Coordinates of C-alpha atoms and ligand atoms in Angstrom, one line a residue:
M1 CA -18.9 34.8 -4.9
F2 CA -15.7 35.7 -3.6
S3 CA -14.9 35.6 0.1
S4 CA -11.9 37.5 0.1
H5 CA -9.4 39.5 -2.2
A6 CA -7.2 36.6 -2.0
D7 CA -10.0 34.4 -3.3
M8 CA -10.4 36.5 -6.0
A9 CA -6.8 36.8 -6.8
S10 CA -5.9 33.4 -6.8
S11 CA -9.1 32.8 -9.5
L12 CA -7.3 35.4 -11.6
L13 CA -3.6 33.9 -11.4
H14 CA -4.1 31.3 -14.3
I15 CA -5.6 33.6 -16.3
S16 CA -3.8 36.8 -15.8
P17 CA -0.5 37.7 -18.1
S18 CA 1.7 39.8 -15.9
C19 CA 0.8 43.6 -16.7
G20 CA 4.2 44.8 -15.5
R21 CA 4.7 48.1 -14.4
W22 CA 2.4 50.8 -15.7
L23 CA 1.0 54.2 -15.3
R24 CA -2.8 55.3 -15.1
G25 CA -3.4 58.2 -17.2
S26 CA -6.6 60.4 -17.6
S27 CA -10.1 58.9 -17.4
L28 CA -11.7 58.0 -20.8
G29 CA -15.1 57.4 -19.7
S30 CA -17.2 55.5 -17.0
G31 CA -20.3 53.4 -17.3
S32 CA -22.7 51.4 -14.9
F33 CA -19.9 48.9 -14.4
G34 CA -16.8 50.8 -13.9
N35 CA -14.2 53.3 -14.7
V36 CA -12.0 53.3 -17.9
S37 CA -8.6 54.9 -18.2
L38 CA -5.8 55.2 -20.2
G39 CA -2.8 53.0 -19.1
L40 CA 1.1 53.3 -20.0
S41 CA 3.2 50.1 -19.9
L42 CA 6.4 51.2 -18.5
D43 CA 8.3 48.2 -20.1
D44 CA 7.3 48.8 -23.6
G45 CA 5.3 52.2 -24.0
L46 CA 2.3 50.1 -25.1
L47 CA -0.8 52.2 -24.9
F48 CA -4.0 50.5 -23.3
A49 CA -7.4 51.1 -21.6
V50 CA -7.9 50.1 -18.1
K51 CA -11.6 49.1 -17.0
S52 CA -11.6 49.1 -13.2
A53 CA -14.6 48.1 -10.8
P54 CA -14.1 48.0 -7.1
A55 CA -13.3 44.5 -5.7
S56 CA -16.4 45.0 -3.2
P57 CA -19.2 45.1 -3.5
A58 CA -19.2 42.1 -5.6
A59 CA -21.7 43.0 -8.1
Q60 CA -19.6 45.2 -10.6
A61 CA -16.6 43.0 -10.4
L62 CA -18.6 40.2 -11.1
S63 CA -19.6 41.9 -14.3
L64 CA -16.5 42.8 -15.2
Q65 CA -15.2 39.0 -14.7
N66 CA -17.8 38.1 -16.9
E67 CA -16.4 40.6 -19.7
F68 CA -13.1 39.4 -19.1
H69 CA -14.1 35.8 -19.4
I70 CA -16.1 36.1 -22.6
L71 CA -13.8 38.7 -24.2
H72 CA -10.5 36.9 -23.9
A73 CA -11.9 34.1 -25.9
L74 CA -12.7 36.3 -28.9
H75 CA -10.6 37.1 -31.4
S76 CA -11.8 39.4 -34.5
P77 CA -10.9 42.6 -36.1
R78 CA -14.3 43.8 -35.2
I79 CA -14.4 42.9 -31.3
V80 CA -12.1 45.1 -28.9
R81 CA -9.0 43.3 -28.0
C82 CA -8.6 42.2 -24.5
L83 CA -4.9 42.2 -23.2
G84 CA -5.1 40.7 -19.7
A85 CA -6.8 41.3 -16.3
S86 CA -5.7 42.0 -12.7
L87 CA -6.4 43.1 -9.1
T88 CA -4.9 46.8 -8.9
A89 CA -5.7 49.8 -7.0
L90 CA -7.7 52.8 -7.8
D91 CA -7.6 56.1 -5.4
D92 CA -6.0 53.1 -2.7
T93 CA -9.4 50.9 -3.1
P94 CA -8.5 47.2 -4.2
C95 CA -10.5 46.9 -7.6
F96 CA -10.5 44.4 -10.4
S97 CA -9.1 45.7 -13.7
I98 CA -9.0 44.4 -17.2
F99 CA -6.8 45.8 -19.8
L100 CA -8.1 46.6 -23.2
E101 CA -6.7 47.8 -26.6
Y102 CA -7.0 51.3 -26.5
M103 CA -9.4 53.1 -29.1
E104 CA -8.7 56.5 -29.1
E105 CA -11.4 58.2 -31.4
G106 CA -13.9 57.3 -28.6
T107 CA -17.5 55.9 -29.2
I108 CA -19.9 56.3 -32.0
A109 CA -22.4 58.2 -29.8
D110 CA -19.3 60.7 -29.7
L111 CA -18.9 61.0 -33.2
V112 CA -22.6 61.6 -33.4
K113 CA -22.2 64.4 -31.2
K114 CA -19.3 65.7 -32.9
S115 CA -20.6 65.6 -36.4
G116 CA -23.5 68.0 -35.6
G117 CA -26.3 65.6 -34.2
R118 CA -26.1 62.9 -36.6
L119 CA -24.0 61.0 -39.2
E120 CA -24.2 61.5 -42.9
E121 CA -25.5 58.2 -44.5
G122 CA -22.5 57.1 -45.9
R123 CA -20.8 56.8 -42.7
A124 CA -23.8 55.3 -40.8
R125 CA -23.6 52.3 -43.2
E126 CA -19.8 52.1 -42.7
C127 CA -20.4 51.8 -39.2
T128 CA -23.3 49.4 -39.5
R129 CA -21.4 47.3 -41.8
A130 CA -18.9 46.8 -39.2
I131 CA -21.2 46.4 -36.2
L132 CA -23.0 43.4 -38.4
E133 CA -19.5 41.8 -39.0
G134 CA -18.7 42.0 -35.2
L135 CA -22.1 40.4 -34.5
C136 CA -21.9 37.8 -37.4
Y137 CA -18.7 36.7 -35.8
L138 CA -20.2 36.8 -32.1
H139 CA -23.2 35.0 -32.8
K140 CA -21.1 32.3 -34.8
Q141 CA -19.2 31.8 -31.4
G142 CA -22.8 31.6 -29.6
V143 CA -22.3 34.9 -27.7
V144 CA -25.0 37.5 -27.4
H145 CA -23.9 41.0 -26.7
C146 CA -27.1 42.0 -25.1
D147 CA -26.2 45.7 -24.9
I148 CA -25.6 47.0 -28.5
K149 CA -25.6 50.8 -28.9
G150 CA -23.6 53.9 -30.1
Q151 CA -21.9 54.2 -26.8
N152 CA -20.4 50.4 -27.1
I153 CA -18.9 50.8 -30.2
L154 CA -15.5 52.2 -30.1
L155 CA -13.4 53.9 -33.4
G156 CA -9.8 53.8 -33.6
S157 CA -7.5 56.5 -34.9
R158 CA -7.1 54.5 -38.5
G159 CA -10.9 54.2 -39.0
E160 CA -11.3 50.8 -36.8
I161 CA -14.6 50.3 -35.6
K162 CA -14.9 47.6 -32.7
I163 CA -17.7 46.4 -30.6
A164 CA -16.9 46.7 -27.1
D165 CA -18.4 46.6 -23.3
F166 CA -19.4 42.6 -22.9
G167 CA -20.4 43.3 -19.1
S168 CA -23.7 42.3 -20.1
A169 CA -22.9 39.8 -22.7
R170 CA -23.6 36.1 -22.4
K171 CA -22.7 32.7 -23.8
V172 CA -25.7 30.9 -25.0
S173 CA -24.7 27.0 -24.8
S174 CA -27.2 24.3 -25.6
R175 CA -27.4 23.6 -22.1
E176 CA -28.5 27.3 -21.1
N177 CA -32.2 28.2 -22.2
S178 CA -31.7 32.0 -23.0
E179 CA -35.2 32.2 -21.5
S180 CA -33.8 31.0 -18.1
C181 CA -31.6 34.0 -17.8
S182 CA -32.4 37.5 -16.5
M183 CA -32.8 40.3 -19.1
R184 CA -29.7 42.7 -19.7
G185 CA -29.2 45.8 -21.7
T186 CA -30.3 49.4 -22.2
P187 CA -34.0 50.0 -21.9
L188 CA -34.7 52.1 -25.4
W189 CA -32.3 49.6 -27.5
M190 CA -34.1 46.7 -26.0
A191 CA -36.0 44.3 -28.1
P192 CA -39.8 43.7 -27.4
E193 CA -39.0 40.1 -26.5
V194 CA -36.3 41.3 -23.9
V195 CA -38.5 44.1 -22.5
Q196 CA -41.3 41.2 -22.2
G197 CA -38.8 39.2 -20.5
V198 CA -39.6 36.3 -22.6
E199 CA -35.9 35.6 -24.2
Q200 CA -32.8 37.4 -25.1
G201 CA -30.9 35.5 -28.0
T202 CA -29.0 36.8 -31.2
P203 CA -32.2 38.4 -32.7
S204 CA -32.2 40.6 -29.8
D205 CA -28.7 42.0 -30.6
I206 CA -30.3 42.8 -34.3
W207 CA -33.0 44.7 -32.9
S208 CA -30.3 46.8 -31.0
L209 CA -28.5 47.4 -34.1
G210 CA -31.6 48.6 -35.6
C211 CA -32.1 50.9 -32.9
T212 CA -28.2 52.0 -33.2
L213 CA -28.7 53.0 -37.1
V214 CA -31.6 55.2 -35.9
E215 CA -29.3 56.7 -33.5
M216 CA -26.6 57.3 -35.9
L217 CA -29.0 58.5 -38.6
Q218 CA -31.3 60.7 -36.3
G219 CA -29.1 61.5 -33.3
R220 CA -31.2 59.4 -30.9
P221 CA -32.7 56.0 -30.4
P222 CA -36.0 55.1 -31.5
W223 CA -38.7 56.1 -28.9
G224 CA -37.0 59.2 -28.2
S225 CA -34.0 59.8 -25.8
I226 CA -34.0 58.8 -21.8
Q227 CA -34.1 62.5 -21.0
D228 CA -37.7 62.4 -22.7
H229 CA -38.8 59.8 -20.2
T230 CA -37.9 61.4 -17.0
S231 CA -40.5 60.1 -14.9
P232 CA -40.8 56.3 -14.1
N233 CA -44.0 56.6 -15.5
D234 CA -43.0 57.6 -18.5
L235 CA -40.4 55.0 -19.0
A236 CA -42.8 52.3 -18.0
S237 CA -45.2 53.5 -20.5
L238 CA -42.6 53.7 -23.1
L239 CA -41.4 50.1 -22.1
F240 CA -45.3 48.9 -22.8
R241 CA -45.4 50.6 -25.8
I242 CA -41.9 48.6 -27.2
A243 CA -43.2 45.3 -25.5
Y244 CA -46.7 45.0 -26.1
T245 CA -48.0 47.4 -29.1
N246 CA -47.6 47.2 -32.5
E247 CA -46.1 50.7 -33.0
G248 CA -43.0 51.3 -34.9
P249 CA -40.5 53.9 -33.6
S250 CA -41.0 57.3 -35.1
L251 CA -38.4 58.2 -37.7
V252 CA -38.2 61.6 -39.4
E253 CA -38.6 60.0 -42.7
C254 CA -36.4 62.4 -44.7
L255 CA -33.2 61.3 -43.0
F256 CA -33.6 57.6 -44.2
S257 CA -33.1 56.9 -47.8
A258 CA -35.2 53.8 -49.0
E259 CA -32.7 51.3 -48.6
A260 CA -31.9 52.5 -45.0
R261 CA -35.6 52.2 -44.3
D262 CA -35.9 48.4 -45.7
F263 CA -32.7 47.7 -43.9
L264 CA -34.3 48.9 -40.5
S265 CA -37.6 47.0 -41.3
K266 CA -35.6 43.8 -41.2
C267 CA -33.9 44.7 -37.9
L268 CA -36.9 46.3 -36.1
E269 CA -39.4 43.2 -37.0
R270 CA -41.3 42.7 -33.9
D271 CA -41.1 38.5 -34.3
P272 CA -37.4 37.6 -33.4
K273 CA -38.0 34.6 -35.5
K274 CA -38.8 36.6 -38.9
R275 CA -35.8 39.0 -37.6
W276 CA -33.0 38.8 -40.2
T277 CA -30.0 37.4 -39.1
A278 CA -26.5 39.1 -39.3
E279 CA -25.4 36.8 -42.1
Q280 CA -28.3 37.7 -44.0
L281 CA -28.3 41.3 -43.0
L282 CA -24.6 41.6 -44.6
R283 CA -26.0 40.7 -47.8
H284 CA -28.8 43.7 -47.4
P285 CA -27.8 46.5 -50.3
F286 CA -27.6 49.2 -47.4
V287 CA -24.2 47.7 -46.2
M288 CA -22.9 46.4 -49.7
L289 CA -20.4 49.1 -50.1
K290 CA -19.1 50.2 -53.3
E291 CA -15.5 49.3 -54.1
E292 CA -14.4 52.7 -52.8
G293 CA -16.4 52.7 -49.6
L294 CA -14.9 49.0 -49.0
C295 CA -11.3 50.6 -49.6
S296 CA -11.7 53.2 -47.0
L297 CA -13.3 51.1 -44.5
Y298 CA -10.3 48.1 -44.9
R299 CA -7.6 50.4 -45.9
S300 CA -6.2 50.3 -42.4
Q301 CA -7.2 48.0 -39.8
V302 CA -4.2 48.0 -37.6
S303 CA -4.8 49.3 -34.5
P304 CA -1.7 51.5 -32.6
R305 CA -0.6 49.7 -29.9
S306 CA 2.0 52.3 -28.6
A307 CA 2.9 56.1 -28.6
L308 CA 4.9 54.9 -31.6
D309 CA 2.1 54.3 -33.7
F310 CA 1.1 57.8 -33.7
F311 CA 2.8 58.5 -36.8
M312 CA 1.6 61.4 -39.4
D313 CA 0.6 59.9 -42.7
S314 CA 3.5 62.4 -44.3
D315 CA 6.3 61.0 -42.0
L316 CA 5.7 57.8 -43.7
E317 CA 6.1 59.2 -47.5
S318 CA 9.5 57.5 -47.9
E319 CA 11.6 55.6 -45.3
S320 CA 14.5 57.7 -45.4
S321 CA 13.5 61.1 -46.0
G322 CA 10.3 60.4 -44.1
S323 CA 12.1 59.4 -40.6
I324 CA 14.1 62.5 -40.8
K325 CA 11.2 64.7 -41.6
S326 CA 9.7 63.3 -38.6
F327 CA 12.6 63.9 -36.3
A328 CA 13.3 67.4 -37.6
Y329 CA 9.5 68.5 -37.1
A330 CA 9.6 66.9 -33.6
T331 CA 12.5 68.8 -32.5
K332 CA 11.4 72.0 -34.1
L333 CA 8.6 72.6 -31.3
Y334 CA 9.9 70.5 -28.6
C335 CA 13.7 70.4 -28.6
T336 CA 15.8 72.8 -26.2
K337 CA 19.0 71.2 -27.4
V338 CA 20.1 69.1 -30.7
A339 CA 23.1 67.6 -29.9
T340 CA 24.0 65.6 -33.0
D341 CA 21.6 64.9 -36.1
N342 CA 20.4 61.6 -34.1
E343 CA 20.0 62.8 -30.7
A344 CA 18.2 65.6 -29.0
T345 CA 17.0 66.8 -25.6
V346 CA 12.9 67.2 -25.8
R347 CA 11.1 68.8 -23.1
E348 CA 8.3 67.2 -21.8
D349 CA 5.6 69.8 -20.5
C350 CA 4.4 67.8 -17.6
G351 CA 5.4 68.8 -14.1
S352 CA 9.4 69.7 -13.9
R353 CA 10.4 66.5 -15.6
W354 CA 12.4 66.5 -18.9
F355 CA 12.9 63.7 -21.2
S356 CA 15.4 62.9 -23.9
V357 CA 14.4 61.5 -27.5
R358 CA 17.6 59.9 -28.6
C359 CA 17.5 58.3 -32.3
T360 CA 20.4 55.9 -32.3
A361 CA 21.7 54.7 -35.6
C362 CA 23.4 51.6 -33.8
W363 CA 21.0 49.9 -31.5
S364 CA 22.7 47.0 -28.9
E365 CA 21.4 43.9 -28.9
D366 CA 19.8 44.4 -25.3
R367 CA 17.9 47.2 -26.6
Q368 CA 16.0 45.4 -29.2
K369 CA 12.6 47.2 -28.3
P370 CA 11.7 50.3 -30.7
F371 CA 10.6 52.1 -27.4
F372 CA 12.4 52.4 -24.5
R373 CA 11.8 54.2 -21.4
T374 CA 14.2 54.9 -18.3
E375 CA 13.3 57.3 -15.3
K376 CA 14.2 60.4 -16.9
E377 CA 14.2 59.5 -20.7
V378 CA 12.2 58.2 -23.7
I379 CA 14.7 56.8 -26.1
V380 CA 13.3 55.6 -29.4
K381 CA 15.1 53.5 -31.9
K382 CA 15.9 55.2 -35.3
G383 CA 13.2 54.6 -37.8
N384 CA 10.9 54.5 -35.3
Q385 CA 11.1 58.2 -34.1
V386 CA 8.6 59.4 -31.7
S387 CA 6.4 61.8 -33.9
L388 CA 5.4 65.4 -32.6
E389 CA 2.0 63.7 -31.9
S390 CA 3.3 60.8 -29.8
L391 CA 5.4 63.4 -27.8
G392 CA 2.4 65.8 -27.4
F393 CA 0.4 62.7 -26.6
L394 CA 2.9 61.2 -24.1
A395 CA 3.1 65.0 -22.3
R396 CA -0.6 65.2 -22.1
R397 CA -1.1 61.8 -20.7
M398 CA 1.4 60.8 -18.2
R399 CA 0.6 61.2 -14.5
P400 CA 2.4 58.6 -12.4
V401 CA 0.0 56.7 -9.9
V402 CA 0.6 53.0 -10.3
G403 CA 3.8 51.0 -10.3
Ligands
ATP1 P1 -22.4 50.8 -19.5 O1 -22.6 52.2 -18.9 O2 -22.6 50.7 -21.2 O3 -22.9 49.8 -19.1 P2 -19.8 50.3 -18.8 O4 -19.5 50.6 -17.2 O5 -19.7 48.9 -19.1 O6 -20.7 51.1 -19.3 P3 -17.9 50.6 -21.1 O7 -18.9 50.8 -22.0 O8 -17.0 49.7 -21.2 O9 -18.5 50.5 -19.2 O10 -16.8 51.9 -20.9 C1 -17.3 53.2 -20.7 C2 -16.9 54.3 -21.6 O11 -15.4 54.4 -21.5 C3 -17.2 54.2 -23.2 O12 -18.2 54.7 -23.6 C4 -16.0 54.7 -23.7 O13 -16.2 56.0 -23.8 C5 -14.8 54.8 -22.9 N1 -13.8 53.2 -23.2 C6 -14.2 52.0 -22.8 N2 -13.3 51.3 -23.2 C7 -12.3 52.1 -24.3 C8 -11.3 51.8 -25.0 N3 -10.8 50.1 -24.9 N4 -10.7 52.5 -25.3 C9 -11.0 53.9 -25.5 N5 -12.1 54.3 -24.7 C10 -12.9 53.2 -23.9
MG2 MG1 -21.0 51.1 -22.1

């Protein structure tokens, strides 16, 4: 598709906002299409995720480009936000990168592992509802995600649940017939019609949602995990079972309430025409949350955009005492010298560098940003003091790589 990196760069010029100077931090994960790492903007302290794929061979970069083209047009609190795209370098190799909002709590698959191998049903309901809301939005936009699974649902530190990884997604336009496209996704989460190679439309995402619910409640997708199907023959016979038999997935009955089982039966309906839509499923009792549940789900939809968003709740008790407490707390553990009530030198335990955190009462016009970083200092506007967590976070993550 691109004969040279220059071609690729020029194709990006009209869609890529400048990302300014930034540092690449530690790895957040990797998958079939690329490597994801943490990024820190040196201009405004913004933390973001950078998903990169080598520019050559083209297949991976093209998948990432597809992701960018679909994602940058989507705007929903249930979809991970795309901040831009650019040509960058990773270990001196030219690569295509997209910049995404950072979701610091990892994936639903991570959560299942951390929670002892399965989620309790209340939490699984919340997650299912959030994914459904995201799918409802996507399907209204004519987008099929094609790879819904626990590993592609991200969690934020304030309870946000968002659909990510649009590398396999596609737009189903009236001109494009879903039957004419190649099938995409992860085999164990694929709908029968996808495995058969017949079609991959919005109902296929609903089947994968059902598999994701089983993954949450049972700790592994229906049909067992990939480790249970190590030989190509095993996998082939499993795919045959999914595609051509009337067999249902084996469920550990006691882990599913009657409501959960009924919800699953609507998702794992073999005939895509009879399968419920995202809109219908949103009215199913399994995801109709009680008032209390809704509160916890919607209490905090705001995703942190910078290190400054890592306030501890207790820091925000009251504006004045809260901010002093935050500053005092930070100074207690990190300070080497307190100059005044509003200024301190704070050690960053990262190589031999030292940083100051200065809380200025009078903020000059030219320093309007709440977070300001010079070569040796992190300066924070009063009222936006960096919390202990933020300092620790910066100290752990900063690693200069790319200017
Ligand atoms: P797959 O193997 O599903 O095809 P992929 O190569 O398309 O994966 P992603 O699923 O987008 O890549 O990302 C891989 C992993 O990186 C995720 O499972 C997650 O752990 C991490 N990750 C991705 N995006 C973010 C983000 N915005 N914030 C935090 N972590 C992220
Ligand atoms: Mg993925």
